[in-house]
Amino acid sequence: MITDESAAYIAFQLGSIAISHTVLTTWGVMLCFCLAGWLLRLSPRLQNAAEAIILVIEGAIAEVLPAANVRRVMPFVATLWLYVLMANLAGLIPEIHAPTRDISATSALAVLVFGSTHWFGITDRGLRNHLRHYIEPSVILLPFHIVSEFTRTLALAIRLFGNIMSLEMAALLVLLIAGFLVPVPLLMLHVIEAVVQAYIFGMLALIYIAGAMEPNESESSKPEEQL
């Protein structure tokens, strides 16, 4: 059942399925990526620009992960960075709200980071070694490790949601008070904040993944014992 409060967030309905503005804007962001991929095939200059962006992202990942793991993690982290950036910048378009101002969207992204962290950890170190770090250096720390997994995922979702929501609310208040004579500095602030928040979200995800792929003390001591 759709209430009057939730109806404000619904763009249209497909039968019994309600499509929210967040979903609609997300589809628009994905369409922009599809168009960008099509244009890259037609323009060598755009290909050079895209390669430069990829090299920058690859360099940022290489500062956190060993070279052998960069190519494995890069598709996920690069996609995450670019999507969050485009979603944040979508709020600059009149009458459109950024998907990342919706707690459900940021929660979905945080859950995706949570799942990918364990996926990369298990595929890199094996299930037993990945689970072993929850009881090291003592099994007493198991509840704390479990709680930290959920709290950092929750913090990841709330941080992005809160920053983008407050940014759009501040922009709306300034426009209501000062009118449309001072939009340019505000738009620049929006662009800078969108870039910063996308970078922070992607970097935190990268740090979590790197932590899951790092060998623990027992693993690192095995080669020394064999020597």
Short mmCIF file of C-alpha atoms in Angstrom, two decimals:
data_model
loop_
_atom_site.label_atom_id
_atom_site.label_comp_id
_atom_site.label_asym_id
_atom_site.label_seq_id
_atom_site.Cartn_x
_atom_site.Cartn_y
_atom_site.Cartn_z
CA MET A 1 0.00 0.00 0.00
CA ILE A 2 1.33 3.41 -1.00
CA THR A 3 0.84 6.22 1.49
CA ASP A 4 0.77 9.94 0.70
CA GLU A 5 4.27 10.31 2.20
CA SER A 6 5.83 7.55 0.10
CA ALA A 7 3.97 8.63 -3.04
CA ALA A 8 6.17 11.73 -3.23
CA TYR A 9 9.17 9.48 -3.93
CA ILE A 10 7.45 7.46 -6.69
CA ALA A 11 8.03 8.50 -10.30
CA PHE A 12 5.60 6.04 -11.91
CA GLN A 13 4.24 2.53 -11.57
CA LEU A 14 4.59 -0.58 -13.69
CA GLY A 15 1.49 -2.47 -12.65
CA SER A 16 1.92 -3.18 -8.95
CA ILE A 17 5.63 -2.21 -9.01
CA ALA A 18 6.36 1.36 -7.94
CA ILE A 19 9.41 2.97 -9.55
CA SER A 20 10.95 5.60 -7.29
CA HIS A 21 12.87 8.70 -8.35
CA THR A 22 16.02 7.06 -6.99
CA VAL A 23 15.62 4.05 -9.30
CA LEU A 24 14.77 6.28 -12.25
CA THR A 25 17.83 8.47 -11.71
CA THR A 26 20.00 5.37 -11.30
CA TRP A 27 18.76 4.12 -14.66
CA GLY A 28 19.67 7.51 -16.10
CA VAL A 29 23.20 7.23 -14.69
CA MET A 30 23.58 3.75 -16.18
CA LEU A 31 22.32 5.07 -19.53
CA CYS A 32 24.97 7.80 -19.39
CA PHE A 33 27.65 5.15 -18.89
CA CYS A 34 26.31 3.18 -21.86
CA LEU A 35 26.36 6.29 -24.05
CA ALA A 36 29.87 7.13 -22.86
CA GLY A 37 31.05 3.64 -23.79
CA TRP A 38 29.50 4.01 -27.24
CA LEU A 39 31.13 7.42 -27.76
CA LEU A 40 34.53 6.08 -26.70
CA ARG A 41 34.45 3.74 -29.69
CA LEU A 42 34.00 6.68 -32.05
CA SER A 43 36.45 9.24 -30.70
CA PRO A 44 40.20 8.59 -30.18
CA ARG A 45 40.44 11.75 -28.07
CA LEU A 46 37.81 10.48 -25.67
CA GLN A 47 39.63 7.17 -25.53
CA ASN A 48 42.81 8.96 -24.49
CA ALA A 49 40.90 10.84 -21.78
CA ALA A 50 39.33 7.61 -20.54
CA GLU A 51 42.73 5.90 -20.46
CA ALA A 52 44.11 8.77 -18.39
CA ILE A 53 41.26 8.38 -15.88
CA ILE A 54 41.84 4.63 -15.70
CA LEU A 55 45.56 5.15 -15.09
CA VAL A 56 44.81 7.54 -12.24
CA ILE A 57 42.42 5.03 -10.65
CA GLU A 58 44.93 2.21 -11.17
CA GLY A 59 47.63 4.27 -9.50
CA ALA A 60 45.40 4.98 -6.50
CA ILE A 61 44.62 1.27 -6.12
CA ALA A 62 48.30 0.33 -6.50
CA GLU A 63 49.13 2.51 -3.48
CA VAL A 64 46.93 0.31 -1.28
CA LEU A 65 47.18 -3.17 -2.83
CA PRO A 66 50.14 -5.20 -4.13
CA ALA A 67 50.66 -5.07 -7.88
CA ALA A 68 49.48 -8.68 -8.29
CA ASN A 69 46.01 -7.82 -6.94
CA VAL A 70 45.43 -4.47 -8.66
CA ARG A 71 43.89 -5.86 -11.83
CA ARG A 72 41.58 -8.16 -9.87
CA VAL A 73 40.12 -5.40 -7.73
CA MET A 74 40.23 -2.54 -10.22
CA PRO A 75 37.00 -3.29 -12.19
CA PHE A 76 34.90 -3.26 -9.03
CA VAL A 77 36.55 -0.27 -7.33
CA ALA A 78 36.71 1.81 -10.53
CA THR A 79 33.03 1.14 -11.26
CA LEU A 80 32.14 2.04 -7.69
CA TRP A 81 34.10 5.28 -7.85
CA LEU A 82 32.63 6.36 -11.18
CA TYR A 83 29.06 5.42 -10.27
CA VAL A 84 29.09 7.23 -6.92
CA LEU A 85 30.62 10.29 -8.58
CA MET A 86 27.99 10.39 -11.33
CA ALA A 87 25.20 9.74 -8.82
CA ASN A 88 26.42 12.61 -6.63
CA LEU A 89 26.67 14.98 -9.60
CA ALA A 90 23.15 14.08 -10.75
CA GLY A 91 21.86 16.41 -8.05
CA LEU A 92 23.14 19.37 -10.08
CA ILE A 93 20.40 18.80 -12.68
CA PRO A 94 17.26 20.82 -11.87
CA GLU A 95 14.33 18.82 -10.47
CA ILE A 96 16.56 15.74 -10.04
CA HIS A 97 17.85 14.46 -6.73
CA ALA A 98 21.06 12.47 -6.39
CA PRO A 99 20.38 8.76 -5.80
CA THR A 100 22.96 8.87 -3.02
CA ARG A 101 20.72 11.14 -0.96
CA ASP A 102 18.45 8.11 -0.52
CA ILE A 103 19.43 5.89 2.41
CA SER A 104 18.20 2.81 0.56
CA ALA A 105 20.63 3.46 -2.31
CA THR A 106 23.63 4.08 -0.05
CA SER A 107 22.70 1.03 2.02
CA ALA A 108 22.67 -1.10 -1.14
CA LEU A 109 26.12 0.22 -2.05
CA ALA A 110 27.41 -0.49 1.46
CA VAL A 111 26.04 -4.06 1.35
CA LEU A 112 27.72 -4.50 -2.03
CA VAL A 113 31.04 -3.40 -0.51
CA PHE A 114 30.46 -5.75 2.44
CA GLY A 115 29.86 -8.72 0.15
CA SER A 116 32.74 -7.91 -2.18
CA THR A 117 35.14 -7.56 0.75
CA HIS A 118 34.47 -11.13 1.83
CA TRP A 119 34.42 -12.36 -1.75
CA PHE A 120 37.89 -11.00 -2.50
CA GLY A 121 39.16 -12.21 0.86
CA ILE A 122 37.89 -15.76 0.36
CA THR A 123 39.05 -16.06 -3.26
CA ASP A 124 42.48 -14.70 -2.38
CA ARG A 125 43.23 -16.54 0.87
CA GLY A 126 40.68 -19.34 1.07
CA LEU A 127 37.66 -19.67 3.31
CA ARG A 128 39.52 -21.05 6.33
CA ASN A 129 42.23 -18.39 6.34
CA HIS A 130 39.68 -15.64 5.74
CA LEU A 131 37.55 -16.71 8.71
CA ARG A 132 40.58 -17.33 10.90
CA HIS A 133 41.35 -13.62 11.34
CA TYR A 134 38.09 -13.22 13.28
CA ILE A 135 39.56 -15.24 16.14
CA GLU A 136 43.05 -13.77 16.09
CA PRO A 137 44.92 -13.02 18.24
CA SER A 138 42.28 -14.44 20.61
CA VAL A 139 38.86 -16.06 20.19
CA ILE A 140 37.57 -13.55 22.75
CA LEU A 141 37.72 -10.90 20.02
CA LEU A 142 35.25 -12.78 17.76
CA PRO A 143 32.14 -10.78 18.87
CA PHE A 144 34.02 -7.50 18.44
CA HIS A 145 35.16 -8.42 14.93
CA ILE A 146 31.61 -9.35 13.96
CA VAL A 147 30.16 -6.14 15.39
CA SER A 148 32.82 -4.07 13.62
CA GLU A 149 31.89 -5.66 10.28
CA PHE A 150 28.28 -4.47 10.61
CA THR A 151 29.05 -1.09 12.17
CA ARG A 152 31.51 -0.08 9.46
CA THR A 153 29.00 -1.13 6.79
CA LEU A 154 26.31 0.94 8.47
CA ALA A 155 28.71 3.88 8.83
CA LEU A 156 29.62 3.62 5.15
CA ALA A 157 25.96 3.94 4.13
CA ILE A 158 25.08 6.72 6.58
CA ARG A 159 28.20 8.79 5.83
CA LEU A 160 27.48 9.07 2.12
CA PHE A 161 23.74 9.56 2.63
CA GLY A 162 24.20 12.24 5.30
CA ASN A 163 26.76 14.26 3.37
CA ILE A 164 24.82 14.32 0.09
CA MET A 165 21.49 14.95 1.82
CA SER A 166 22.93 17.86 3.84
CA LEU A 167 24.61 19.26 0.73
CA GLU A 168 21.37 19.33 -1.25
CA MET A 169 19.42 20.76 1.68
CA ALA A 170 22.03 23.52 2.14
CA ALA A 171 21.85 24.32 -1.57
CA LEU A 172 18.06 24.51 -1.43
CA LEU A 173 18.09 26.80 1.61
CA VAL A 174 20.61 29.18 0.02
CA LEU A 175 18.59 29.34 -3.18
CA LEU A 176 15.40 30.03 -1.24
CA ILE A 177 17.00 32.80 0.80
CA ALA A 178 19.32 34.43 -1.75
CA GLY A 179 17.43 33.57 -4.92
CA PHE A 180 19.08 32.49 -8.15
CA LEU A 181 21.73 35.23 -8.19
CA VAL A 182 24.40 33.21 -6.37
CA PRO A 183 24.21 29.71 -7.85
CA VAL A 184 27.72 29.47 -9.35
CA PRO A 185 29.77 29.27 -6.11
CA LEU A 186 27.18 26.88 -4.72
CA LEU A 187 27.42 24.66 -7.78
CA MET A 188 31.21 24.61 -7.49
CA LEU A 189 30.88 23.56 -3.86
CA HIS A 190 28.49 20.80 -4.93
CA VAL A 191 30.95 19.52 -7.54
CA ILE A 192 33.86 19.51 -5.09
CA GLU A 193 31.83 17.77 -2.38
CA ALA A 194 30.54 15.20 -4.88
CA VAL A 195 34.09 14.35 -5.94
CA VAL A 196 35.34 14.20 -2.34
CA GLN A 197 32.51 11.95 -1.15
CA ALA A 198 32.93 9.59 -4.11
CA TYR A 199 36.67 9.37 -3.42
CA ILE A 200 36.14 8.71 0.29
CA PHE A 201 33.53 6.01 -0.35
CA GLY A 202 35.67 4.24 -2.93
CA MET A 203 38.83 4.54 -0.83
CA LEU A 204 37.13 3.09 2.25
CA ALA A 205 35.86 0.19 0.14
CA LEU A 206 39.39 -0.32 -1.19
CA ILE A 207 40.85 -0.30 2.33
CA TYR A 208 38.29 -2.87 3.50
CA ILE A 209 39.09 -5.12 0.53
CA ALA A 210 42.84 -4.72 1.08
CA GLY A 211 42.39 -5.66 4.73
CA ALA A 212 40.52 -8.81 3.74
CA MET A 213 43.22 -9.80 1.25
CA GLU A 214 46.18 -9.20 3.57
CA PRO A 215 47.69 -12.35 5.09
CA ASN A 216 47.32 -12.67 8.83
CA GLU A 217 50.16 -13.37 11.24
CA SER A 218 49.79 -17.15 11.12
CA GLU A 219 49.89 -17.17 7.31
CA SER A 220 52.91 -14.88 7.09
CA SER A 221 54.81 -16.95 9.63
CA LYS A 222 54.44 -20.22 7.66
CA PRO A 223 57.07 -19.40 5.00
CA GLU A 224 59.52 -18.40 7.73
CA GLU A 225 58.97 -21.70 9.56
CA GLN A 226 59.53 -23.66 6.37
CA LEU A 227 62.80 -21.85 5.78
#
